[in-house]
PDB file of C-alpha atoms in Angstrom:
ATOM      1  CA  MET N   1      -5.476 -16.442 -13.195  1.00 43.00           C
ATOM      2  CA  LYS N   2      -6.454 -17.152  -9.656  1.00 40.00           C
ATOM      3  CA  HIS N   3      -7.974 -15.622  -6.817  1.00 40.00           C
ATOM      4  CA  ALA N   4      -6.605 -16.986  -3.475  1.00 38.00           C
ATOM      5  CA  VAL N   5      -8.444 -15.687  -0.291  1.00 37.00           C
ATOM      6  CA  ARG N   6      -6.278 -15.467   3.264  1.00 43.00           C
ATOM      7  CA  GLY N   7      -8.658 -13.897   5.554  1.00 45.00           C
ATOM      8  CA  GLN N   8      -9.184 -10.378   4.590  1.00 80.00           C
ATOM      9  CA  SER N   9      -6.408 -10.677   2.099  1.00 90.00           C
ATOM     10  CA  TRP N  10      -6.307 -11.904  -1.537  1.00 94.00           C
ATOM     11  CA  VAL N  11      -4.194 -12.277  -4.461  1.00 94.00           C
ATOM     12  CA  ARG N  12      -4.910 -12.606  -7.983  1.00 95.00           C
ATOM     13  CA  TYR N  13      -1.662 -13.423 -10.227  1.00 95.00           C
ATOM     14  CA  TRP N  14      -1.231 -13.735 -13.987  1.00 95.00           C
ATOM     15  CA  ARG N  15       1.762 -15.084 -15.716  1.00 94.00           C
ATOM     16  CA  SER N  16       2.573 -14.867 -19.503  1.00 92.00           C
ATOM     17  CA  PRO N  17       3.159 -18.280 -20.972  1.00 84.00           C
ATOM     18  CA  ASP N  18       5.760 -17.057 -23.074  1.00 87.00           C
ATOM     19  CA  GLN N  19       7.279 -13.925 -22.159  1.00 92.00           C
ATOM     20  CA  PRO N  20       9.007 -13.011 -18.944  1.00 95.00           C
ATOM     21  CA  VAL N  21       5.991 -10.852 -17.634  1.00 96.00           C
ATOM     22  CA  GLU N  22       4.000 -11.052 -14.704  1.00 96.00           C
ATOM     23  CA  ALA N  23       1.211  -9.496 -12.971  1.00 97.00           C
ATOM     24  CA  MET N  24      -0.241  -9.287  -9.404  1.00 97.00           C
ATOM     25  CA  HIS N  25      -3.045  -7.613  -7.742  1.00 97.00           C
ATOM     26  CA  ALA N  26      -3.143  -8.418  -4.254  1.00 96.00           C
ATOM     27  CA  SER N  27      -4.749  -6.681  -0.849  1.00 95.00           C
ATOM     28  CA  PHE N  28      -2.836  -7.399   2.480  1.00 95.00           C
ATOM     29  CA  HIS N  29      -2.976  -6.730   5.723  1.00 92.00           C
ATOM     30  CA  ARG N  30      -0.667  -8.527   8.466  1.00 90.00           C
ATOM     31  CA  GLU N  31       1.123 -10.294   5.858  1.00 92.00           C
ATOM     32  CA  VAL N  32       4.772  -9.265   5.565  1.00 92.00           C
ATOM     33  CA  TYR N  33       7.211  -9.448   2.779  1.00 94.00           C
ATOM     34  CA  HIS N  34      10.406 -10.907   4.045  1.00 93.00           C
ATOM     35  CA  ARG N  35      13.581  -9.436   2.546  1.00 93.00           C
ATOM     36  CA  HIS N  36      14.044 -10.468  -1.315  1.00 94.00           C
ATOM     37  CA  SER N  37      15.027  -9.175  -4.825  1.00 94.00           C
ATOM     38  CA  HIS N  38      13.660 -10.389  -8.229  1.00 95.00           C
ATOM     39  CA  GLU N  39      15.582 -11.111 -11.337  1.00 94.00           C
ATOM     40  CA  THR N  40      13.126  -8.642 -13.381  1.00 96.00           C
ATOM     41  CA  TYR N  41      12.179  -5.129 -13.158  1.00 96.00           C
ATOM     42  CA  SER N  42       9.077  -4.339 -10.766  1.00 97.00           C
ATOM     43  CA  PHE N  43       6.500  -1.478 -11.334  1.00 98.00           C
ATOM     44  CA  GLY N  44       3.552  -1.188  -8.690  1.00 97.00           C
ATOM     45  CA  VAL N  45       1.192   1.081  -8.134  1.00 98.00           C
ATOM     46  CA  THR N  46      -0.361   1.690  -4.706  1.00 97.00           C
ATOM     47  CA  GLU N  47      -3.922   1.931  -4.947  1.00 96.00           C
ATOM     48  CA  VAL N  48      -5.755   1.442  -1.209  1.00 95.00           C
ATOM     49  CA  GLY N  49      -3.996   2.595   2.148  1.00 95.00           C
ATOM     50  CA  ALA N  50      -0.033   2.355   2.273  1.00 96.00           C
ATOM     51  CA  GLN N  51       3.025   0.005   2.140  1.00 96.00           C
ATOM     52  CA  THR N  52       6.409   0.431   3.678  1.00 97.00           C
ATOM     53  CA  PHE N  53       9.911  -0.926   2.783  1.00 97.00           C
ATOM     54  CA  HIS N  54      13.191  -0.540   3.601  1.00 95.00           C
ATOM     55  CA  CYS N  55      15.160  -0.201   0.243  1.00 94.00           C
ATOM     56  CA  ARG N  56      18.405   1.375  -1.183  1.00 90.00           C
ATOM     57  CA  GLY N  57      19.466   1.859   2.706  1.00 89.00           C
ATOM     58  CA  ALA N  58      16.455   3.694   3.895  1.00 94.00           C
ATOM     59  CA  SER N  59      12.683   3.317   4.757  1.00 96.00           C
ATOM     60  CA  HIS N  60       9.881   4.528   2.208  1.00 97.00           C
ATOM     61  CA  VAL N  61       6.009   4.728   2.085  1.00 97.00           C
ATOM     62  CA  SER N  62       4.133   4.250  -1.015  1.00 97.00           C
ATOM     63  CA  ALA N  63       0.537   5.770  -0.580  1.00 97.00           C
ATOM     64  CA  GLN N  64      -2.746   5.640  -2.240  1.00 96.00           C
ATOM     65  CA  GLY N  65      -1.912   7.066  -5.903  1.00 97.00           C
ATOM     66  CA  MET N  66       1.811   6.231  -5.762  1.00 98.00           C
ATOM     67  CA  VAL N  67       4.082   4.240  -8.159  1.00 97.00           C
ATOM     68  CA  MET N  68       6.983   1.665  -6.482  1.00 97.00           C
ATOM     69  CA  ILE N  69       9.807   0.797  -8.853  1.00 97.00           C
ATOM     70  CA  PHE N  70      12.317  -1.944  -8.342  1.00 96.00           C
ATOM     71  CA  ASN N  71      15.374  -2.683 -10.439  1.00 95.00           C
ATOM     72  CA  PRO N  72      16.316  -5.857 -10.963  1.00 95.00           C
ATOM     73  CA  ASP N  73      18.304  -7.603  -8.118  1.00 93.00           C
ATOM     74  CA  GLU N  74      17.568  -4.924  -5.842  1.00 93.00           C
ATOM     75  CA  PRO N  75      16.784  -6.123  -2.156  1.00 94.00           C
ATOM     76  CA  HIS N  76      13.747  -4.833  -0.314  1.00 95.00           C
ATOM     77  CA  ASP N  77      10.963  -6.278   1.999  1.00 96.00           C
ATOM     78  CA  GLY N  78       7.549  -4.834   2.698  1.00 95.00           C
ATOM     79  CA  ARG N  79       4.441  -4.663   4.788  1.00 95.00           C
ATOM     80  CA  ALA N  80       1.389  -2.386   5.236  1.00 95.00           C
ATOM     81  CA  ALA N  81       2.226   0.892   6.740  1.00 95.00           C
ATOM     82  CA  ALA N  82      -1.189   1.430   8.646  1.00 88.00           C
ATOM     83  CA  GLU N  83      -3.969  -0.954  10.063  1.00 88.00           C
ATOM     84  CA  ILE N  84      -6.170  -0.849   6.468  1.00 90.00           C
ATOM     85  CA  GLY N  85      -3.605  -2.699   5.040  1.00 94.00           C
ATOM     86  CA  PHE N  86      -3.105  -2.216   1.190  1.00 95.00           C
ATOM     87  CA  ASN N  87      -4.107  -2.833  -2.244  1.00 96.00           C
ATOM     88  CA  TYR N  88      -1.605  -2.795  -4.872  1.00 97.00           C
ATOM     89  CA  ARG N  89      -1.310  -3.706  -8.373  1.00 98.00           C
ATOM     90  CA  ILE N  90       2.590  -4.860  -9.810  1.00 98.00           C
ATOM     91  CA  ILE N  91       4.258  -6.216 -12.895  1.00 98.00           C
ATOM     92  CA  HIS N  92       7.268  -8.381 -13.607  1.00 98.00           C
ATOM     93  CA  LEU N  93       9.346  -7.534 -16.558  1.00 97.00           C
ATOM     94  CA  GLY N  94      12.175  -9.644 -17.706  1.00 96.00           C
ATOM     95  CA  PRO N  95      15.686  -7.438 -18.212  1.00 95.00           C
ATOM     96  CA  GLU N  96      15.987  -8.427 -21.388  1.00 94.00           C
ATOM     97  CA  LEU N  97      12.616  -8.069 -22.417  1.00 95.00           C
ATOM     98  CA  VAL N  98      13.348  -4.136 -21.039  1.00 94.00           C
ATOM     99  CA  ARG N  99      16.061  -3.831 -22.999  1.00 92.00           C
ATOM    100  CA  ASP N 100      14.404  -5.419 -26.481  1.00 92.00           C
ATOM    101  CA  VAL N 101      11.088  -3.268 -26.504  1.00 91.00           C
ATOM    102  CA  LEU N 102      12.980  -0.325 -25.749  1.00 90.00           C
ATOM    103  CA  SER N 103      15.949  -0.667 -28.518  1.00 89.00           C
ATOM    104  CA  ASP N 104      12.953  -1.879 -30.865  1.00 88.00           C
ATOM    105  CA  ALA N 105      10.706   1.737 -29.975  1.00 83.00           C
ATOM    106  CA  GLN N 106      13.965   3.626 -30.403  1.00 79.00           C
ATOM    107  CA  GLY N 107      14.918   1.726 -33.191  1.00 80.00           C
ATOM    108  CA  ARG N 108      18.635   1.654 -31.925  1.00 79.00           C
ATOM    109  CA  SER N 109      20.927  -0.678 -29.441  1.00 78.00           C
ATOM    110  CA  TYR N 110      19.552   0.412 -25.601  1.00 78.00           C
ATOM    111  CA  GLY N 111      21.376  -0.601 -22.744  1.00 81.00           C
ATOM    112  CA  LEU N 112      19.097  -0.844 -19.359  1.00 88.00           C
ATOM    113  CA  PRO N 113      17.738   1.583 -17.709  1.00 90.00           C
ATOM    114  CA  LEU N 114      18.315   2.542 -14.039  1.00 91.00           C
ATOM    115  CA  PHE N 115      15.565   3.901 -11.510  1.00 92.00           C
ATOM    116  CA  THR N 116      17.239   5.387  -8.575  1.00 88.00           C
ATOM    117  CA  SER N 117      14.014   6.877  -6.803  1.00 92.00           C
ATOM    118  CA  PRO N 118      11.777   3.412  -5.092  1.00 95.00           C
ATOM    119  CA  VAL N 119       8.859   5.442  -4.491  1.00 96.00           C
ATOM    120  CA  ILE N 120       7.595   8.468  -7.132  1.00 95.00           C
ATOM    121  CA  ASP N 121       4.361  10.167  -7.118  1.00 96.00           C
ATOM    122  CA  ASP N 122       3.605  10.666 -10.716  1.00 96.00           C
ATOM    123  CA  PRO N 123      -0.063  10.187 -11.376  1.00 96.00           C
ATOM    124  CA  MET N 124       0.164  10.245 -15.324  1.00 96.00           C
ATOM    125  CA  LEU N 125       2.333   6.931 -14.932  1.00 96.00           C
ATOM    126  CA  ALA N 126       0.493   5.142 -12.375  1.00 97.00           C
ATOM    127  CA  ALA N 127      -2.424   5.219 -14.847  1.00 97.00           C
ATOM    128  CA  ALA N 128      -0.304   4.147 -17.293  1.00 97.00           C
ATOM    129  CA  LEU N 129       0.857   1.085 -15.257  1.00 97.00           C
ATOM    130  CA  ARG N 130      -2.942   0.561 -14.102  1.00 97.00           C
ATOM    131  CA  GLY N 131      -3.959   0.316 -17.422  1.00 97.00           C
ATOM    132  CA  LEU N 132      -0.959  -1.753 -18.693  1.00 97.00           C
ATOM    133  CA  HIS N 133      -1.888  -4.377 -15.759  1.00 97.00           C
ATOM    134  CA  ALA N 134      -5.651  -4.482 -16.914  1.00 96.00           C
ATOM    135  CA  THR N 135      -4.163  -5.181 -20.439  1.00 96.00           C
ATOM    136  CA  LEU N 136      -2.027  -7.941 -19.455  1.00 95.00           C
ATOM    137  CA  THR N 137      -4.587  -9.582 -16.969  1.00 94.00           C
ATOM    138  CA  GLY N 138      -7.752  -9.031 -18.908  1.00 92.00           C
ATOM    139  CA  GLY N 139      -7.671 -11.271 -21.801  1.00 87.00           C
ATOM    140  CA  ALA N 140      -6.409  -8.821 -24.709  1.00 89.00           C
ATOM    141  CA  THR N 141      -4.468 -10.340 -27.579  1.00 89.00           C
ATOM    142  CA  ALA N 142      -1.215 -10.653 -27.787  1.00 90.00           C
ATOM    143  CA  ALA N 143      -0.489  -8.021 -30.443  1.00 90.00           C
ATOM    144  CA  ARG N 144      -2.512  -5.990 -27.714  1.00 93.00           C
ATOM    145  CA  ARG N 145      -0.417  -6.671 -24.837  1.00 92.00           C
ATOM    146  CA  ASP N 146       2.686  -5.713 -27.071  1.00 93.00           C
ATOM    147  CA  GLU N 147       1.776  -2.604 -28.271  1.00 94.00           C
ATOM    148  CA  ARG N 148       0.707  -1.165 -24.882  1.00 94.00           C
ATOM    149  CA  LEU N 149       3.473  -2.623 -22.885  1.00 94.00           C
ATOM    150  CA  THR N 150       5.833  -0.818 -25.360  1.00 93.00           C
ATOM    151  CA  GLU N 151       3.804   2.519 -24.916  1.00 94.00           C
ATOM    152  CA  VAL N 152       3.979   2.434 -20.875  1.00 95.00           C
ATOM    153  CA  LEU N 153       7.968   0.741 -20.983  1.00 94.00           C
ATOM    154  CA  THR N 154       8.674   4.049 -23.190  1.00 92.00           C
ATOM    155  CA  LEU N 155       6.724   6.470 -21.195  1.00 93.00           C
ATOM    156  CA  VAL N 156       8.056   5.126 -18.095  1.00 94.00           C
ATOM    157  CA  ALA N 157      11.998   5.144 -18.998  1.00 91.00           C
ATOM    158  CA  ARG N 158      11.795   8.561 -20.656  1.00 89.00           C
ATOM    159  CA  ARG N 159      10.035  10.005 -17.462  1.00 89.00           C
ATOM    160  CA  GLN N 160      11.729   8.359 -14.485  1.00 89.00           C
ATOM    161  CA  ALA N 161      14.993   6.670 -15.867  1.00 87.00           C
ATOM    162  CA  SER N 162      17.894   8.662 -14.013  1.00 78.00           C
ATOM    163  CA  ARG N 163      20.722   6.428 -16.769  1.00 61.00           C
ATOM    164  CA  PRO N 164      19.585   6.818 -20.126  1.00 50.00           C
ATOM    165  CA  PRO N 165      18.853   3.410 -21.549  1.00 47.00           C
ATOM    166  CA  GLY N 166      21.703   4.008 -24.126  1.00 46.00           C
ATOM    167  CA  ASP N 167      24.265   3.567 -21.350  1.00 45.00           C
ATOM    168  CA  PRO N 168      25.260   0.122 -19.882  1.00 43.00           C
ATOM    169  CA  GLY N 169      25.544  -0.426 -16.345  1.00 43.00           C
ATOM    170  CA  ARG N 170      28.865  -1.226 -14.748  1.00 45.00           C
ATOM    171  CA  GLU N 171      29.341  -4.443 -13.057  1.00 45.00           C
ATOM    172  CA  PRO N 172      30.221  -3.737  -9.320  1.00 47.00           C
ATOM    173  CA  VAL N 173      33.694  -4.150  -7.942  1.00 51.00           C
ATOM    174  CA  LEU N 174      33.010  -6.965  -5.498  1.00 60.00           C
ATOM    175  CA  PRO N 175      35.344  -7.877  -2.449  1.00 73.00           C
ATOM    176  CA  GLU N 176      37.048 -11.136  -3.239  1.00 71.00           C
ATOM    177  CA  ALA N 177      35.350 -12.495   0.313  1.00 65.00           C
ATOM    178  CA  PHE N 178      31.975 -11.998  -1.212  1.00 77.00           C
ATOM    179  CA  ARG N 179      33.222 -13.586  -4.845  1.00 86.00           C
ATOM    180  CA  SER N 180      34.265 -16.578  -3.192  1.00 90.00           C
ATOM    181  CA  VAL N 181      30.984 -17.369  -1.236  1.00 91.00           C
ATOM    182  CA  ARG N 182      29.063 -16.312  -4.028  1.00 91.00           C
ATOM    183  CA  ASP N 183      30.716 -18.938  -6.244  1.00 93.00           C
ATOM    184  CA  LEU N 184      30.516 -21.576  -3.367  1.00 94.00           C
ATOM    185  CA  ILE N 185      26.565 -20.657  -2.991  1.00 95.00           C
ATOM    186  CA  HIS N 186      26.038 -20.814  -6.698  1.00 95.00           C
ATOM    187  CA  ALA N 187      27.626 -24.334  -7.489  1.00 96.00           C
ATOM    188  CA  ASP N 188      25.083 -25.835  -5.487  1.00 96.00           C
ATOM    189  CA  PRO N 189      22.391 -23.866  -4.084  1.00 96.00           C
ATOM    190  CA  ALA N 190      20.460 -27.012  -2.628  1.00 96.00           C
ATOM    191  CA  ALA N 191      23.543 -27.567  -0.920  1.00 95.00           C
ATOM    192  CA  GLU N 192      23.059 -27.331   2.853  1.00 93.00           C
ATOM    193  CA  LEU N 193      26.664 -24.576   3.534  1.00 93.00           C
ATOM    194  CA  THR N 194      27.622 -24.267   7.169  1.00 93.00           C
ATOM    195  CA  THR N 195      28.887 -20.624   8.156  1.00 91.00           C
ATOM    196  CA  ASP N 196      32.566 -22.449   8.614  1.00 92.00           C
ATOM    197  CA  GLU N 197      32.482 -23.480   5.247  1.00 93.00           C
ATOM    198  CA  LEU N 198      31.737 -20.283   3.709  1.00 91.00           C
ATOM    199  CA  ALA N 199      34.320 -18.702   5.621  1.00 90.00           C
ATOM    200  CA  ALA N 200      37.035 -21.559   4.927  1.00 92.00           C
ATOM    201  CA  ALA N 201      36.050 -20.521   0.873  1.00 90.00           C
ATOM    202  CA  ALA N 202      36.511 -16.684   1.697  1.00 89.00           C
ATOM    203  CA  GLY N 203      39.687 -17.284   4.071  1.00 89.00           C
ATOM    204  CA  ALA N 204      38.552 -14.939   6.109  1.00 88.00           C
ATOM    205  CA  SER N 205      35.714 -15.211   9.801  1.00 89.00           C
ATOM    206  CA  ARG N 206      32.403 -15.866   9.756  1.00 89.00           C
ATOM    207  CA  PHE N 207      31.681 -12.414  10.500  1.00 88.00           C
ATOM    208  CA  THR N 208      33.672 -10.785   7.888  1.00 87.00           C
ATOM    209  CA  VAL N 209      32.327 -12.817   5.160  1.00 88.00           C
ATOM    210  CA  TYR N 210      28.786 -12.367   6.841  1.00 88.00           C
ATOM    211  CA  ARG N 211      29.680  -8.353   6.457  1.00 87.00           C
ATOM    212  CA  ALA N 212      31.125  -8.236   3.176  1.00 87.00           C
ATOM    213  CA  PHE N 213      28.570 -10.160   1.574  1.00 88.00           C
ATOM    214  CA  GLN N 214      25.773  -8.243   3.333  1.00 87.00           C
ATOM    215  CA  ALA N 215      27.316  -5.138   1.972  1.00 86.00           C
ATOM    216  CA  ALA N 216      27.655  -6.559  -1.708  1.00 85.00           C
ATOM    217  CA  VAL N 217      24.228  -7.485  -2.385  1.00 85.00           C
ATOM    218  CA  GLY N 218      22.158  -6.480   0.716  1.00 88.00           C
ATOM    219  CA  MET N 219      20.911  -9.938   2.450  1.00 90.00           C
ATOM    220  CA  SER N 220      22.687 -12.222   4.366  1.00 91.00           C
ATOM    221  CA  PRO N 221      24.444 -15.356   2.701  1.00 93.00           C
ATOM    222  CA  SER N 222      21.826 -17.729   3.694  1.00 94.00           C
ATOM    223  CA  ASP N 223      19.239 -15.303   2.793  1.00 94.00           C
ATOM    224  CA  TYR N 224      20.888 -15.043  -0.659  1.00 94.00           C
ATOM    225  CA  GLN N 225      21.152 -19.073  -1.008  1.00 96.00           C
ATOM    226  CA  ARG N 226      17.381 -19.308   0.064  1.00 96.00           C
ATOM    227  CA  GLN N 227      16.560 -16.868  -2.631  1.00 95.00           C
ATOM    228  CA  LEU N 228      18.289 -18.769  -5.033  1.00 96.00           C
ATOM    229  CA  ARG N 229      16.277 -21.815  -4.192  1.00 97.00           C
ATOM    230  CA  LEU N 230      12.988 -20.189  -4.652  1.00 97.00           C
ATOM    231  CA  ARG N 231      14.041 -18.525  -8.148  1.00 96.00           C
ATOM    232  CA  ARG N 232      14.781 -22.019  -9.010  1.00 97.00           C
ATOM    233  CA  ALA N 233      11.583 -23.563  -8.016  1.00 97.00           C
ATOM    234  CA  ARG N 234       9.726 -20.582  -9.871  1.00 95.00           C
ATOM    235  CA  ALA N 235      11.132 -21.879 -12.733  1.00 95.00           C
ATOM    236  CA  LEU N 236      10.214 -25.841 -12.029  1.00 97.00           C
ATOM    237  CA  LEU N 237       6.936 -24.573 -11.312  1.00 96.00           C
ATOM    238  CA  ALA N 238       6.662 -22.918 -14.408  1.00 93.00           C
ATOM    239  CA  GLU N 239       7.435 -26.289 -16.454  1.00 93.00           C
ATOM    240  CA  GLY N 240       4.310 -27.807 -14.352  1.00 93.00           C
ATOM    241  CA  ARG N 241       6.493 -29.603 -11.714  1.00 95.00           C
ATOM    242  CA  PRO N 242       4.611 -30.932  -8.587  1.00 96.00           C
ATOM    243  CA  ALA N 243       5.537 -28.735  -5.688  1.00 96.00           C
ATOM    244  CA  GLY N 244       6.237 -31.589  -3.645  1.00 96.00           C
ATOM    245  CA  ASP N 245       9.011 -32.685  -6.293  1.00 97.00           C
ATOM    246  CA  VAL N 246      10.170 -29.187  -6.478  1.00 97.00           C
ATOM    247  CA  ALA N 247      10.658 -28.204  -3.048  1.00 97.00           C
ATOM    248  CA  ALA N 248      13.407 -31.606  -2.552  1.00 96.00           C
ATOM    249  CA  GLU N 249      15.242 -31.309  -5.540  1.00 97.00           C
ATOM    250  CA  VAL N 250      15.644 -27.208  -4.794  1.00 97.00           C
ATOM    251  CA  GLY N 251      16.834 -27.723  -0.874  1.00 96.00           C
ATOM    252  CA  PHE N 252      13.712 -26.975   1.149  1.00 96.00           C
ATOM    253  CA  ALA N 253      12.557 -29.659   3.833  1.00 94.00           C
ATOM    254  CA  ASP N 254       9.543 -30.440   2.507  1.00 96.00           C
ATOM    255  CA  GLN N 255       6.154 -28.717   0.529  1.00 96.00           C
ATOM    256  CA  ALA N 256       5.376 -26.921   3.620  1.00 97.00           C
ATOM    257  CA  HIS N 257       8.573 -24.992   3.459  1.00 97.00           C
ATOM    258  CA  LEU N 258       8.385 -24.407   0.260  1.00 97.00           C
ATOM    259  CA  ILE N 259       4.751 -22.719   0.546  1.00 97.00           C
ATOM    260  CA  ARG N 260       5.989 -20.715   3.748  1.00 96.00           C
ATOM    261  CA  TRP N 261       9.185 -18.860   1.815  1.00 96.00           C
ATOM    262  CA  PHE N 262       7.310 -18.792  -1.435  1.00 96.00           C
ATOM    263  CA  SER N 263       4.578 -16.967  -0.112  1.00 95.00           C
ATOM    264  CA  ARG N 264       6.786 -14.795   1.972  1.00 93.00           C
ATOM    265  CA  HIS N 265       8.955 -13.670  -0.866  1.00 94.00           C
ATOM    266  CA  TYR N 266       6.413 -13.178  -3.752  1.00 93.00           C
ATOM    267  CA  GLY N 267       3.197 -12.971  -2.044  1.00 92.00           C
ATOM    268  CA  VAL N 268       1.543 -16.426  -3.593  1.00 93.00           C
ATOM    269  CA  THR N 269       1.795 -19.422  -2.779  1.00 95.00           C
ATOM    270  CA  PRO N 270       3.556 -22.020  -5.266  1.00 95.00           C
ATOM    271  CA  GLY N 271       0.246 -23.560  -6.560  1.00 94.00           C
ATOM    272  CA  ALA N 272      -1.380 -20.425  -7.280  1.00 94.00           C
ATOM    273  CA  TYR N 273       1.691 -19.272  -9.222  1.00 95.00           C
ATOM    274  CA  GLN N 274       1.613 -22.450 -11.482  1.00 93.00           C
ATOM    275  CA  ARG N 275      -1.819 -21.973 -11.974  1.00 91.00           C
ATOM    276  CA  ALA N 276      -1.462 -18.484 -13.031  1.00 92.00           C
ATOM    277  CA  GLY N 277       0.375 -19.732 -16.330  1.00 78.00           C
ATOM    278  CA  ARG N 278      -2.494 -21.874 -17.602  1.00 65.00           C
ATOM    279  CA  THR N 279      -5.633 -20.710 -17.016  1.00 48.00           C
ATOM    280  CA  PRO N 280      -6.973 -17.724 -18.879  1.00 44.00           C
ATOM    281  CA  ALA N 281      -6.681 -13.958 -17.049  1.00 39.00           C
TER     282      ALA N 281
END
């Protein structure tokens, strides 16, 4: 885990070398998270100050002691809600891990839970998440990390999941325009696609494509493509690839371009993210 200083702000990041588990402890002041989503469930606790973000069609504020929960692929942004900034801890857990842990805890197959409130005032859960964060990043044994993870995931699912974990989610019905554009972007996220090419793929005007895509995923086609590039960059960085090579491979203009957008999405630089997986907590 590394400690990165940016003015009054700092970031400590930890990444499991063998599980889809990551944890961050950070203090931000003027930094702004660009609209993005994670492939993971994300559970956070605001410890000092307050942060505001837009999610699920509304603005939310997480003040001191409050819990934030984001479902996988749920677009949101973020910034300080007060001059003093904010200090928070957040844990990212892969959906497959969440499903496996809950299934094992209950002794039967469970689907993925759904959390409908992105900000929750739940002191018990906040304390549990802080404890899990400390366990993950504090040098505990793998067995103890697994035990604590099971305890806290069971608690959060029981107290805050609005859909029982046994009820699988339904695939949303997406407009044809969105599906064709999405498929084109996924075919090669590093490719430079014009709005005319996206419109031609959908057989609709550029404005229609933009609106359909925005309504379906909560971000523009260009933002969505950039996010795919960043997710691929994370995977390559975790493999130990040099940041400059990663930037070129995933479609960024250069390493500085990758660093800028990586930090805006994840709150940590590519170098710090890469080191987090190979240094002791």
